Amino acid sequence: MDADSWTDFAVGVAGAAAALSGPLFVTVSINLKQMLSLPRIPARAALSLILMVVPVFVAIARWYPGQPGWRSAPSCSSSLP
């Protein structure tokens, strides 16, 4: 399969992850005082934000023109250093 055929998939992943991480970021920033007062919630919120933002950066790395072969492969998320 051609690496260029994965571009549409990367667009969809980046859009979905960005759409889901935006409201999560707003929720965390609005309720920051209440969240910090609870014992395990800040770590869970940070993990959720990280898990939502990582696909955005992986998709952006895929879109960047002139990538070496290892970044344009379909398994780009597993081969990033």
JSON list of N, CA and C in Angstrom, two decimals:
[
{"chain": "A", "resi": 1, "resn": "MET", "atom": "N", "xyz": [0.84, -1.18, 0.00]},
{"chain": "A", "resi": 1, "resn": "MET", "atom": "CA", "xyz": [0.00, 0.00, 0.00]},
{"chain": "A", "resi": 1, "resn": "MET", "atom": "C", "xyz": [0.89, 1.24, 0.00]},
{"chain": "A", "resi": 2, "resn": "ASP", "atom": "N", "xyz": [0.50, 2.20, -0.78]},
{"chain": "A", "resi": 2, "resn": "ASP", "atom": "CA", "xyz": [1.25, 3.44, -0.93]},
{"chain": "A", "resi": 2, "resn": "ASP", "atom": "C", "xyz": [1.11, 4.30, 0.33]},
{"chain": "A", "resi": 3, "resn": "ALA", "atom": "N", "xyz": [2.21, 4.95, 0.73]},
{"chain": "A", "resi": 3, "resn": "ALA", "atom": "CA", "xyz": [2.17, 5.80, 1.92]},
{"chain": "A", "resi": 3, "resn": "ALA", "atom": "C", "xyz": [1.27, 7.02, 1.73]},
{"chain": "A", "resi": 4, "resn": "ASP", "atom": "N", "xyz": [1.12, 7.48, 0.48]},
{"chain": "A", "resi": 4, "resn": "ASP", "atom": "CA", "xyz": [0.26, 8.64, 0.23]},
{"chain": "A", "resi": 4, "resn": "ASP", "atom": "C", "xyz": [-1.21, 8.32, 0.46]},
{"chain": "A", "resi": 5, "resn": "SER", "atom": "N", "xyz": [-1.58, 7.06, 0.39]},
{"chain": "A", "resi": 5, "resn": "SER", "atom": "CA", "xyz": [-2.98, 6.71, 0.63]},
{"chain": "A", "resi": 5, "resn": "SER", "atom": "C", "xyz": [-3.36, 6.83, 2.09]},
{"chain": "A", "resi": 6, "resn": "TRP", "atom": "N", "xyz": [-2.39, 6.97, 2.96]},
{"chain": "A", "resi": 6, "resn": "TRP", "atom": "CA", "xyz": [-2.67, 7.12, 4.38]},
{"chain": "A", "resi": 6, "resn": "TRP", "atom": "C", "xyz": [-2.93, 8.56, 4.78]},
{"chain": "A", "resi": 7, "resn": "THR", "atom": "N", "xyz": [-2.80, 9.49, 3.86]},
{"chain": "A", "resi": 7, "resn": "THR", "atom": "CA", "xyz": [-2.98, 10.91, 4.17]},
{"chain": "A", "resi": 7, "resn": "THR", "atom": "C", "xyz": [-4.40, 11.20, 4.64]},
{"chain": "A", "resi": 8, "resn": "ASP", "atom": "N", "xyz": [-5.40, 10.66, 3.97]},
{"chain": "A", "resi": 8, "resn": "ASP", "atom": "CA", "xyz": [-6.79, 10.89, 4.38]},
{"chain": "A", "resi": 8, "resn": "ASP", "atom": "C", "xyz": [-7.05, 10.32, 5.77]},
{"chain": "A", "resi": 9, "resn": "PHE", "atom": "N", "xyz": [-6.46, 9.18, 6.06]},
{"chain": "A", "resi": 9, "resn": "PHE", "atom": "CA", "xyz": [-6.61, 8.60, 7.39]},
{"chain": "A", "resi": 9, "resn": "PHE", "atom": "C", "xyz": [-5.98, 9.51, 8.44]},
{"chain": "A", "resi": 10, "resn": "ALA", "atom": "N", "xyz": [-4.80, 10.07, 8.14]},
{"chain": "A", "resi": 10, "resn": "ALA", "atom": "CA", "xyz": [-4.14, 10.97, 9.08]},
{"chain": "A", "resi": 10, "resn": "ALA", "atom": "C", "xyz": [-4.97, 12.23, 9.31]},
{"chain": "A", "resi": 11, "resn": "VAL", "atom": "N", "xyz": [-5.62, 12.72, 8.25]},
{"chain": "A", "resi": 11, "resn": "VAL", "atom": "CA", "xyz": [-6.49, 13.89, 8.38]},
{"chain": "A", "resi": 11, "resn": "VAL", "atom": "C", "xyz": [-7.65, 13.58, 9.32]},
{"chain": "A", "resi": 12, "resn": "GLY", "atom": "N", "xyz": [-8.25, 12.41, 9.15]},
{"chain": "A", "resi": 12, "resn": "GLY", "atom": "CA", "xyz": [-9.37, 12.03, 10.02]},
{"chain": "A", "resi": 12, "resn": "GLY", "atom": "C", "xyz": [-8.96, 11.84, 11.46]},
{"chain": "A", "resi": 13, "resn": "VAL", "atom": "N", "xyz": [-7.82, 11.21, 11.68]},
{"chain": "A", "resi": 13, "resn": "VAL", "atom": "CA", "xyz": [-7.34, 10.99, 13.05]},
{"chain": "A", "resi": 13, "resn": "VAL", "atom": "C", "xyz": [-7.02, 12.32, 13.72]},
{"chain": "A", "resi": 14, "resn": "ALA", "atom": "N", "xyz": [-6.34, 13.20, 13.02]},
{"chain": "A", "resi": 14, "resn": "ALA", "atom": "CA", "xyz": [-6.00, 14.50, 13.60]},
{"chain": "A", "resi": 14, "resn": "ALA", "atom": "C", "xyz": [-7.25, 15.32, 13.90]},
{"chain": "A", "resi": 15, "resn": "GLY", "atom": "N", "xyz": [-8.20, 15.30, 13.01]},
{"chain": "A", "resi": 15, "resn": "GLY", "atom": "CA", "xyz": [-9.44, 16.05, 13.24]},
{"chain": "A", "resi": 15, "resn": "GLY", "atom": "C", "xyz": [-10.24, 15.52, 14.42]},
{"chain": "A", "resi": 16, "resn": "ALA", "atom": "N", "xyz": [-10.36, 14.20, 14.49]},
{"chain": "A", "resi": 16, "resn": "ALA", "atom": "CA", "xyz": [-11.10, 13.61, 15.60]},
{"chain": "A", "resi": 16, "resn": "ALA", "atom": "C", "xyz": [-10.41, 13.85, 16.93]},
{"chain": "A", "resi": 17, "resn": "ALA", "atom": "N", "xyz": [-9.10, 13.67, 16.97]},
{"chain": "A", "resi": 17, "resn": "ALA", "atom": "CA", "xyz": [-8.37, 13.87, 18.22]},
{"chain": "A", "resi": 17, "resn": "ALA", "atom": "C", "xyz": [-8.40, 15.33, 18.66]},
{"chain": "A", "resi": 18, "resn": "ALA", "atom": "N", "xyz": [-8.28, 16.24, 17.71]},
{"chain": "A", "resi": 18, "resn": "ALA", "atom": "CA", "xyz": [-8.35, 17.66, 18.06]},
{"chain": "A", "resi": 18, "resn": "ALA", "atom": "C", "xyz": [-9.74, 18.04, 18.54]},
{"chain": "A", "resi": 19, "resn": "ALA", "atom": "N", "xyz": [-10.76, 17.48, 17.90]},
{"chain": "A", "resi": 19, "resn": "ALA", "atom": "CA", "xyz": [-12.13, 17.79, 18.31]},
{"chain": "A", "resi": 19, "resn": "ALA", "atom": "C", "xyz": [-12.44, 17.25, 19.70]},
{"chain": "A", "resi": 20, "resn": "LEU", "atom": "N", "xyz": [-11.84, 16.14, 20.07]},
{"chain": "A", "resi": 20, "resn": "LEU", "atom": "CA", "xyz": [-12.08, 15.57, 21.40]},
{"chain": "A", "resi": 20, "resn": "LEU", "atom": "C", "xyz": [-11.20, 16.19, 22.48]},
{"chain": "A", "resi": 21, "resn": "SER", "atom": "N", "xyz": [-9.99, 16.60, 22.12]},
{"chain": "A", "resi": 21, "resn": "SER", "atom": "CA", "xyz": [-9.10, 17.16, 23.13]},
{"chain": "A", "resi": 21, "resn": "SER", "atom": "C", "xyz": [-9.46, 18.61, 23.48]},
{"chain": "A", "resi": 22, "resn": "GLY", "atom": "N", "xyz": [-10.08, 19.33, 22.56]},
{"chain": "A", "resi": 22, "resn": "GLY", "atom": "CA", "xyz": [-10.47, 20.72, 22.84]},
{"chain": "A", "resi": 22, "resn": "GLY", "atom": "C", "xyz": [-11.44, 20.85, 24.00]},
{"chain": "A", "resi": 23, "resn": "PRO", "atom": "N", "xyz": [-12.58, 20.16, 23.96]},
{"chain": "A", "resi": 23, "resn": "PRO", "atom": "CA", "xyz": [-13.51, 20.25, 25.10]},
{"chain": "A", "resi": 23, "resn": "PRO", "atom": "C", "xyz": [-12.92, 19.71, 26.40]},
{"chain": "A", "resi": 24, "resn": "LEU", "atom": "N", "xyz": [-12.07, 18.70, 26.30]},
{"chain": "A", "resi": 24, "resn": "LEU", "atom": "CA", "xyz": [-11.43, 18.18, 27.51]},
{"chain": "A", "resi": 24, "resn": "LEU", "atom": "C", "xyz": [-10.51, 19.22, 28.13]},
{"chain": "A", "resi": 25, "resn": "PHE", "atom": "N", "xyz": [-9.74, 19.93, 27.31]},
{"chain": "A", "resi": 25, "resn": "PHE", "atom": "CA", "xyz": [-8.87, 20.99, 27.80]},
{"chain": "A", "resi": 25, "resn": "PHE", "atom": "C", "xyz": [-9.67, 22.11, 28.45]},
{"chain": "A", "resi": 26, "resn": "VAL", "atom": "N", "xyz": [-10.78, 22.50, 27.82]},
{"chain": "A", "resi": 26, "resn": "VAL", "atom": "CA", "xyz": [-11.63, 23.55, 28.39]},
{"chain": "A", "resi": 26, "resn": "VAL", "atom": "C", "xyz": [-12.21, 23.11, 29.72]},
{"chain": "A", "resi": 27, "resn": "THR", "atom": "N", "xyz": [-12.66, 21.87, 29.81]},
{"chain": "A", "resi": 27, "resn": "THR", "atom": "CA", "xyz": [-13.23, 21.36, 31.05]},
{"chain": "A", "resi": 27, "resn": "THR", "atom": "C", "xyz": [-12.20, 21.35, 32.18]},
{"chain": "A", "resi": 28, "resn": "VAL", "atom": "N", "xyz": [-10.99, 20.94, 31.86]},
{"chain": "A", "resi": 28, "resn": "VAL", "atom": "CA", "xyz": [-9.94, 20.91, 32.88]},
{"chain": "A", "resi": 28, "resn": "VAL", "atom": "C", "xyz": [-9.61, 22.33, 33.33]},
{"chain": "A", "resi": 29, "resn": "SER", "atom": "N", "xyz": [-9.51, 23.27, 32.40]},
{"chain": "A", "resi": 29, "resn": "SER", "atom": "CA", "xyz": [-9.13, 24.62, 32.79]},
{"chain": "A", "resi": 29, "resn": "SER", "atom": "C", "xyz": [-10.24, 25.35, 33.54]},
{"chain": "A", "resi": 30, "resn": "ILE", "atom": "N", "xyz": [-11.50, 25.06, 33.26]},
{"chain": "A", "resi": 30, "resn": "ILE", "atom": "CA", "xyz": [-12.60, 25.70, 33.98]},
{"chain": "A", "resi": 30, "resn": "ILE", "atom": "C", "xyz": [-12.72, 25.17, 35.40]},
{"chain": "A", "resi": 31, "resn": "ASN", "atom": "N", "xyz": [-12.57, 23.86, 35.57]},
{"chain": "A", "resi": 31, "resn": "ASN", "atom": "CA", "xyz": [-12.74, 23.22, 36.87]},
{"chain": "A", "resi": 31, "resn": "ASN", "atom": "C", "xyz": [-11.41, 22.91, 37.55]},
{"chain": "A", "resi": 32, "resn": "LEU", "atom": "N", "xyz": [-10.39, 23.71, 37.33]},
{"chain": "A", "resi": 32, "resn": "LEU", "atom": "CA", "xyz": [-9.06, 23.39, 37.82]},
{"chain": "A", "resi": 32, "resn": "LEU", "atom": "C", "xyz": [-8.99, 23.33, 39.35]},
{"chain": "A", "resi": 33, "resn": "LYS", "atom": "N", "xyz": [-9.62, 24.28, 40.04]},
{"chain": "A", "resi": 33, "resn": "LYS", "atom": "CA", "xyz": [-9.59, 24.28, 41.50]},
{"chain": "A", "resi": 33, "resn": "LYS", "atom": "C", "xyz": [-10.22, 23.02, 42.08]},
{"chain": "A", "resi": 34, "resn": "GLN", "atom": "N", "xyz": [-11.38, 22.66, 41.56]},
{"chain": "A", "resi": 34, "resn": "GLN", "atom": "CA", "xyz": [-12.07, 21.47, 42.05]},
{"chain": "A", "resi": 34, "resn": "GLN", "atom": "C", "xyz": [-11.29, 20.21, 41.72]},
{"chain": "A", "resi": 35, "resn": "MET", "atom": "N", "xyz": [-10.68, 20.17, 40.55]},
{"chain": "A", "resi": 35, "resn": "MET", "atom": "CA", "xyz": [-9.94, 18.98, 40.16]},
{"chain": "A", "resi": 35, "resn": "MET", "atom": "C", "xyz": [-8.68, 18.79, 41.00]},
{"chain": "A", "resi": 36, "resn": "LEU", "atom": "N", "xyz": [-8.01, 19.89, 41.32]},
{"chain": "A", "resi": 36, "resn": "LEU", "atom": "CA", "xyz": [-6.79, 19.79, 42.12]},
{"chain": "A", "resi": 36, "resn": "LEU", "atom": "C", "xyz": [-7.07, 19.40, 43.56]},
{"chain": "A", "resi": 37, "resn": "SER", "atom": "N", "xyz": [-8.28, 19.60, 44.02]},
{"chain": "A", "resi": 37, "resn": "SER", "atom": "CA", "xyz": [-8.61, 19.25, 45.40]},
{"chain": "A", "resi": 37, "resn": "SER", "atom": "C", "xyz": [-8.87, 17.74, 45.57]},
{"chain": "A", "resi": 38, "resn": "LEU", "atom": "N", "xyz": [-9.11, 17.04, 44.49]},
{"chain": "A", "resi": 38, "resn": "LEU", "atom": "CA", "xyz": [-9.36, 15.60, 44.55]},
{"chain": "A", "resi": 38, "resn": "LEU", "atom": "C", "xyz": [-8.05, 14.84, 44.35]},
{"chain": "A", "resi": 39, "resn": "PRO", "atom": "N", "xyz": [-7.92, 13.67, 44.99]},
{"chain": "A", "resi": 39, "resn": "PRO", "atom": "CA", "xyz": [-6.61, 13.00, 45.02]},
{"chain": "A", "resi": 39, "resn": "PRO", "atom": "C", "xyz": [-6.08, 12.50, 43.67]},
{"chain": "A", "resi": 40, "resn": "ARG", "atom": "N", "xyz": [-6.84, 11.78, 42.89]},
{"chain": "A", "resi": 40, "resn": "ARG", "atom": "CA", "xyz": [-6.31, 11.16, 41.68]},
{"chain": "A", "resi": 40, "resn": "ARG", "atom": "C", "xyz": [-6.75, 11.82, 40.38]},
{"chain": "A", "resi": 41, "resn": "ILE", "atom": "N", "xyz": [-7.58, 12.79, 40.46]},
{"chain": "A", "resi": 41, "resn": "ILE", "atom": "CA", "xyz": [-8.15, 13.40, 39.26]},
{"chain": "A", "resi": 41, "resn": "ILE", "atom": "C", "xyz": [-7.12, 14.17, 38.42]},
{"chain": "A", "resi": 42, "resn": "PRO", "atom": "N", "xyz": [-6.17, 14.92, 38.99]},
{"chain": "A", "resi": 42, "resn": "PRO", "atom": "CA", "xyz": [-5.20, 15.61, 38.13]},
{"chain": "A", "resi": 42, "resn": "PRO", "atom": "C", "xyz": [-4.38, 14.66, 37.24]},
{"chain": "A", "resi": 43, "resn": "ALA", "atom": "N", "xyz": [-3.98, 13.53, 37.79]},
{"chain": "A", "resi": 43, "resn": "ALA", "atom": "CA", "xyz": [-3.21, 12.56, 36.99]},
{"chain": "A", "resi": 43, "resn": "ALA", "atom": "C", "xyz": [-4.08, 11.97, 35.88]},
{"chain": "A", "resi": 44, "resn": "ARG", "atom": "N", "xyz": [-5.33, 11.69, 36.19]},
{"chain": "A", "resi": 44, "resn": "ARG", "atom": "CA", "xyz": [-6.23, 11.15, 35.17]},
{"chain": "A", "resi": 44, "resn": "ARG", "atom": "C", "xyz": [-6.51, 12.17, 34.08]},
{"chain": "A", "resi": 45, "resn": "ALA", "atom": "N", "xyz": [-6.67, 13.42, 34.46]},
{"chain": "A", "resi": 45, "resn": "ALA", "atom": "CA", "xyz": [-6.92, 14.47, 33.47]},
{"chain": "A", "resi": 45, "resn": "ALA", "atom": "C", "xyz": [-5.69, 14.67, 32.57]},
{"chain": "A", "resi": 46, "resn": "ALA", "atom": "N", "xyz": [-4.50, 14.65, 33.17]},
{"chain": "A", "resi": 46, "resn": "ALA", "atom": "CA", "xyz": [-3.27, 14.79, 32.38]},
{"chain": "A", "resi": 46, "resn": "ALA", "atom": "C", "xyz": [-3.11, 13.62, 31.41]},
{"chain": "A", "resi": 47, "resn": "LEU", "atom": "N", "xyz": [-3.37, 12.43, 31.87]},
{"chain": "A", "resi": 47, "resn": "LEU", "atom": "CA", "xyz": [-3.27, 11.26, 31.01]},
{"chain": "A", "resi": 47, "resn": "LEU", "atom": "C", "xyz": [-4.27, 11.33, 29.86]},
{"chain": "A", "resi": 48, "resn": "SER", "atom": "N", "xyz": [-5.48, 11.76, 30.17]},
{"chain": "A", "resi": 48, "resn": "SER", "atom": "CA", "xyz": [-6.49, 11.89, 29.12]},
{"chain": "A", "resi": 48, "resn": "SER", "atom": "C", "xyz": [-6.08, 12.92, 28.07]},
{"chain": "A", "resi": 49, "resn": "LEU", "atom": "N", "xyz": [-5.54, 14.05, 28.52]},
{"chain": "A", "resi": 49, "resn": "LEU", "atom": "CA", "xyz": [-5.09, 15.07, 27.57]},
{"chain": "A", "resi": 49, "resn": "LEU", "atom": "C", "xyz": [-3.93, 14.56, 26.71]},
{"chain": "A", "resi": 50, "resn": "ILE", "atom": "N", "xyz": [-3.00, 13.85, 27.33]},
{"chain": "A", "resi": 50, "resn": "ILE", "atom": "CA", "xyz": [-1.87, 13.31, 26.58]},
{"chain": "A", "resi": 50, "resn": "ILE", "atom": "C", "xyz": [-2.35, 12.31, 25.54]},
{"chain": "A", "resi": 51, "resn": "LEU", "atom": "N", "xyz": [-3.27, 11.43, 25.93]},
{"chain": "A", "resi": 51, "resn": "LEU", "atom": "CA", "xyz": [-3.76, 10.42, 25.00]},
{"chain": "A", "resi": 51, "resn": "LEU", "atom": "C", "xyz": [-4.57, 11.02, 23.86]},
{"chain": "A", "resi": 52, "resn": "MET", "atom": "N", "xyz": [-5.13, 12.20, 24.06]},
{"chain": "A", "resi": 52, "resn": "MET", "atom": "CA", "xyz": [-5.88, 12.84, 22.99]},
{"chain": "A", "resi": 52, "resn": "MET", "atom": "C", "xyz": [-4.98, 13.69, 22.09]},
{"chain": "A", "resi": 53, "resn": "VAL", "atom": "N", "xyz": [-3.88, 14.21, 22.61]},
{"chain": "A", "resi": 53, "resn": "VAL", "atom": "CA", "xyz": [-3.03, 15.11, 21.84]},
{"chain": "A", "resi": 53, "resn": "VAL", "atom": "C", "xyz": [-1.97, 14.35, 21.04]},
{"chain": "A", "resi": 54, "resn": "VAL", "atom": "N", "xyz": [-1.54, 13.20, 21.50]},
{"chain": "A", "resi": 54, "resn": "VAL", "atom": "CA", "xyz": [-0.50, 12.44, 20.80]},
{"chain": "A", "resi": 54, "resn": "VAL", "atom": "C", "xyz": [-0.91, 12.10, 19.36]},
{"chain": "A", "resi": 55, "resn": "PRO", "atom": "N", "xyz": [-2.14, 11.62, 19.10]},
{"chain": "A", "resi": 55, "resn": "PRO", "atom": "CA", "xyz": [-2.49, 11.36, 17.70]},
{"chain": "A", "resi": 55, "resn": "PRO", "atom": "C", "xyz": [-2.46, 12.59, 16.80]},
{"chain": "A", "resi": 56, "resn": "VAL", "atom": "N", "xyz": [-2.72, 13.75, 17.37]},
{"chain": "A", "resi": 56, "resn": "VAL", "atom": "CA", "xyz": [-2.64, 14.98, 16.57]},
{"chain": "A", "resi": 56, "resn": "VAL", "atom": "C", "xyz": [-1.21, 15.22, 16.11]},
{"chain": "A", "resi": 57, "resn": "PHE", "atom": "N", "xyz": [-0.25, 15.07, 17.02]},
{"chain": "A", "resi": 57, "resn": "PHE", "atom": "CA", "xyz": [1.14, 15.29, 16.66]},
{"chain": "A", "resi": 57, "resn": "PHE", "atom": "C", "xyz": [1.68, 14.22, 15.73]},
{"chain": "A", "resi": 58, "resn": "VAL", "atom": "N", "xyz": [1.23, 12.98, 15.89]},
{"chain": "A", "resi": 58, "resn": "VAL", "atom": "CA", "xyz": [1.65, 11.92, 14.98]},
{"chain": "A", "resi": 58, "resn": "VAL", "atom": "C", "xyz": [1.11, 12.20, 13.58]},
{"chain": "A", "resi": 59, "resn": "ALA", "atom": "N", "xyz": [-0.13, 12.65, 13.49]},
{"chain": "A", "resi": 59, "resn": "ALA", "atom": "CA", "xyz": [-0.70, 12.97, 12.17]},
{"chain": "A", "resi": 59, "resn": "ALA", "atom": "C", "xyz": [0.00, 14.17, 11.55]},
{"chain": "A", "resi": 60, "resn": "ILE", "atom": "N", "xyz": [0.34, 15.16, 12.36]},
{"chain": "A", "resi": 60, "resn": "ILE", "atom": "CA", "xyz": [1.08, 16.32, 11.83]},
{"chain": "A", "resi": 60, "resn": "ILE", "atom": "C", "xyz": [2.44, 15.88, 11.32]},
{"chain": "A", "resi": 61, "resn": "ALA", "atom": "N", "xyz": [3.10, 14.98, 12.04]},
{"chain": "A", "resi": 61, "resn": "ALA", "atom": "CA", "xyz": [4.40, 14.48, 11.57]},
{"chain": "A", "resi": 61, "resn": "ALA", "atom": "C", "xyz": [4.24, 13.73, 10.26]},
{"chain": "A", "resi": 62, "resn": "ARG", "atom": "N", "xyz": [3.12, 13.08, 10.07]},
{"chain": "A", "resi": 62, "resn": "ARG", "atom": "CA", "xyz": [2.85, 12.37, 8.82]},
{"chain": "A", "resi": 62, "resn": "ARG", "atom": "C", "xyz": [2.62, 13.34, 7.66]},
{"chain": "A", "resi": 63, "resn": "TRP", "atom": "N", "xyz": [1.97, 14.47, 7.94]},
{"chain": "A", "resi": 63, "resn": "TRP", "atom": "CA", "xyz": [1.66, 15.44, 6.89]},
{"chain": "A", "resi": 63, "resn": "TRP", "atom": "C", "xyz": [2.86, 16.26, 6.46]},
{"chain": "A", "resi": 64, "resn": "TYR", "atom": "N", "xyz": [3.85, 16.41, 7.31]},
{"chain": "A", "resi": 64, "resn": "TYR", "atom": "CA", "xyz": [4.99, 17.27, 7.02]},
{"chain": "A", "resi": 64, "resn": "TYR", "atom": "C", "xyz": [5.68, 16.80, 5.75]},
{"chain": "A", "resi": 65, "resn": "PRO", "atom": "N", "xyz": [5.84, 17.67, 4.76]},
{"chain": "A", "resi": 65, "resn": "PRO", "atom": "CA", "xyz": [6.39, 17.21, 3.47]},
{"chain": "A", "resi": 65, "resn": "PRO", "atom": "C", "xyz": [7.87, 16.84, 3.58]},
{"chain": "A", "resi": 66, "resn": "GLY", "atom": "N", "xyz": [8.27, 15.89, 2.74]},
{"chain": "A", "resi": 66, "resn": "GLY", "atom": "CA", "xyz": [9.66, 15.49, 2.66]},
{"chain": "A", "resi": 66, "resn": "GLY", "atom": "C", "xyz": [10.12, 14.60, 3.80]},
{"chain": "A", "resi": 67, "resn": "GLN", "atom": "N", "xyz": [9.21, 13.82, 4.36]},
{"chain": "A", "resi": 67, "resn": "GLN", "atom": "CA", "xyz": [9.58, 12.94, 5.47]},
{"chain": "A", "resi": 67, "resn": "GLN", "atom": "C", "xyz": [10.43, 11.78, 4.97]},
{"chain": "A", "resi": 68, "resn": "PRO", "atom": "N", "xyz": [11.35, 11.31, 5.83]},
{"chain": "A", "resi": 68, "resn": "PRO", "atom": "CA", "xyz": [12.06, 10.09, 5.48]},
{"chain": "A", "resi": 68, "resn": "PRO", "atom": "C", "xyz": [11.10, 8.90, 5.46]},
{"chain": "A", "resi": 69, "resn": "GLY", "atom": "N", "xyz": [11.53, 7.79, 4.91]},
{"chain": "A", "resi": 69, "resn": "GLY", "atom": "CA", "xyz": [10.66, 6.63, 4.74]},
{"chain": "A", "resi": 69, "resn": "GLY", "atom": "C", "xyz": [10.05, 6.11, 6.03]},
{"chain": "A", "resi": 70, "resn": "TRP", "atom": "N", "xyz": [10.77, 6.18, 7.15]},
{"chain": "A", "resi": 70, "resn": "TRP", "atom": "CA", "xyz": [10.22, 5.60, 8.38]},
{"chain": "A", "resi": 70, "resn": "TRP", "atom": "C", "xyz": [9.05, 6.40, 8.93]},
{"chain": "A", "resi": 71, "resn": "ARG", "atom": "N", "xyz": [8.96, 7.69, 8.59]},
{"chain": "A", "resi": 71, "resn": "ARG", "atom": "CA", "xyz": [7.82, 8.48, 9.08]},
{"chain": "A", "resi": 71, "resn": "ARG", "atom": "C", "xyz": [6.63, 8.41, 8.16]},
{"chain": "A", "resi": 72, "resn": "SER", "atom": "N", "xyz": [6.82, 8.05, 6.94]},
{"chain": "A", "resi": 72, "resn": "SER", "atom": "CA", "xyz": [5.69, 7.99, 6.02]},
{"chain": "A", "resi": 72, "resn": "SER", "atom": "C", "xyz": [5.12, 6.59, 5.92]},
{"chain": "A", "resi": 73, "resn": "ALA", "atom": "N", "xyz": [5.63, 5.68, 6.71]},
{"chain": "A", "resi": 73, "resn": "ALA", "atom": "CA", "xyz": [5.11, 4.31, 6.70]},
{"chain": "A", "resi": 73, "resn": "ALA", "atom": "C", "xyz": [3.77, 4.27, 7.42]},
{"chain": "A", "resi": 74, "resn": "PRO", "atom": "N", "xyz": [2.93, 3.30, 7.09]},
{"chain": "A", "resi": 74, "resn": "PRO", "atom": "CA", "xyz": [1.63, 3.18, 7.76]},
{"chain": "A", "resi": 74, "resn": "PRO", "atom": "C", "xyz": [1.75, 3.00, 9.27]},
{"chain": "A", "resi": 75, "resn": "SER", "atom": "N", "xyz": [2.84, 2.43, 9.74]},
{"chain": "A", "resi": 75, "resn": "SER", "atom": "CA", "xyz": [3.00, 2.21, 11.17]},
{"chain": "A", "resi": 75, "resn": "SER", "atom": "C", "xyz": [3.82, 3.33, 11.80]},
{"chain": "A", "resi": 76, "resn": "CYS", "atom": "N", "xyz": [3.55, 4.58, 11.42]},
{"chain": "A", "resi": 76, "resn": "CYS", "atom": "CA", "xyz": [4.38, 5.70, 11.89]},
{"chain": "A", "resi": 76, "resn": "CYS", "atom": "C", "xyz": [4.28, 5.90, 13.40]},
{"chain": "A", "resi": 77, "resn": "SER", "atom": "N", "xyz": [3.16, 5.53, 14.01]},
{"chain": "A", "resi": 77, "resn": "SER", "atom": "CA", "xyz": [3.04, 5.75, 15.44]},
{"chain": "A", "resi": 77, "resn": "SER", "atom": "C", "xyz": [3.91, 4.78, 16.22]},
{"chain": "A", "resi": 78, "resn": "SER", "atom": "N", "xyz": [4.19, 3.60, 15.69]},
{"chain": "A", "resi": 78, "resn": "SER", "atom": "CA", "xyz": [5.01, 2.65, 16.42]},
{"chain": "A", "resi": 78, "resn": "SER", "atom": "C", "xyz": [6.49, 2.82, 16.12]},
{"chain": "A", "resi": 79, "resn": "SER", "atom": "N", "xyz": [6.84, 3.60, 15.10]},
{"chain": "A", "resi": 79, "resn": "SER", "atom": "CA", "xyz": [8.25, 3.73, 14.75]},
{"chain": "A", "resi": 79, "resn": "SER", "atom": "C", "xyz": [8.84, 5.08, 15.11]},
{"chain": "A", "resi": 80, "resn": "LEU", "atom": "N", "xyz": [8.08, 5.95, 15.76]},
{"chain": "A", "resi": 80, "resn": "LEU", "atom": "CA", "xyz": [8.64, 7.23, 16.19]},
{"chain": "A", "resi": 80, "resn": "LEU", "atom": "C", "xyz": [9.59, 6.99, 17.35]},
{"chain": "A", "resi": 81, "resn": "PRO", "atom": "N", "xyz": [10.71, 7.74, 17.38]},
{"chain": "A", "resi": 81, "resn": "PRO", "atom": "CA", "xyz": [11.69, 7.51, 18.47]},
{"chain": "A", "resi": 81, "resn": "PRO", "atom": "C", "xyz": [11.18, 7.98, 19.80]}
]
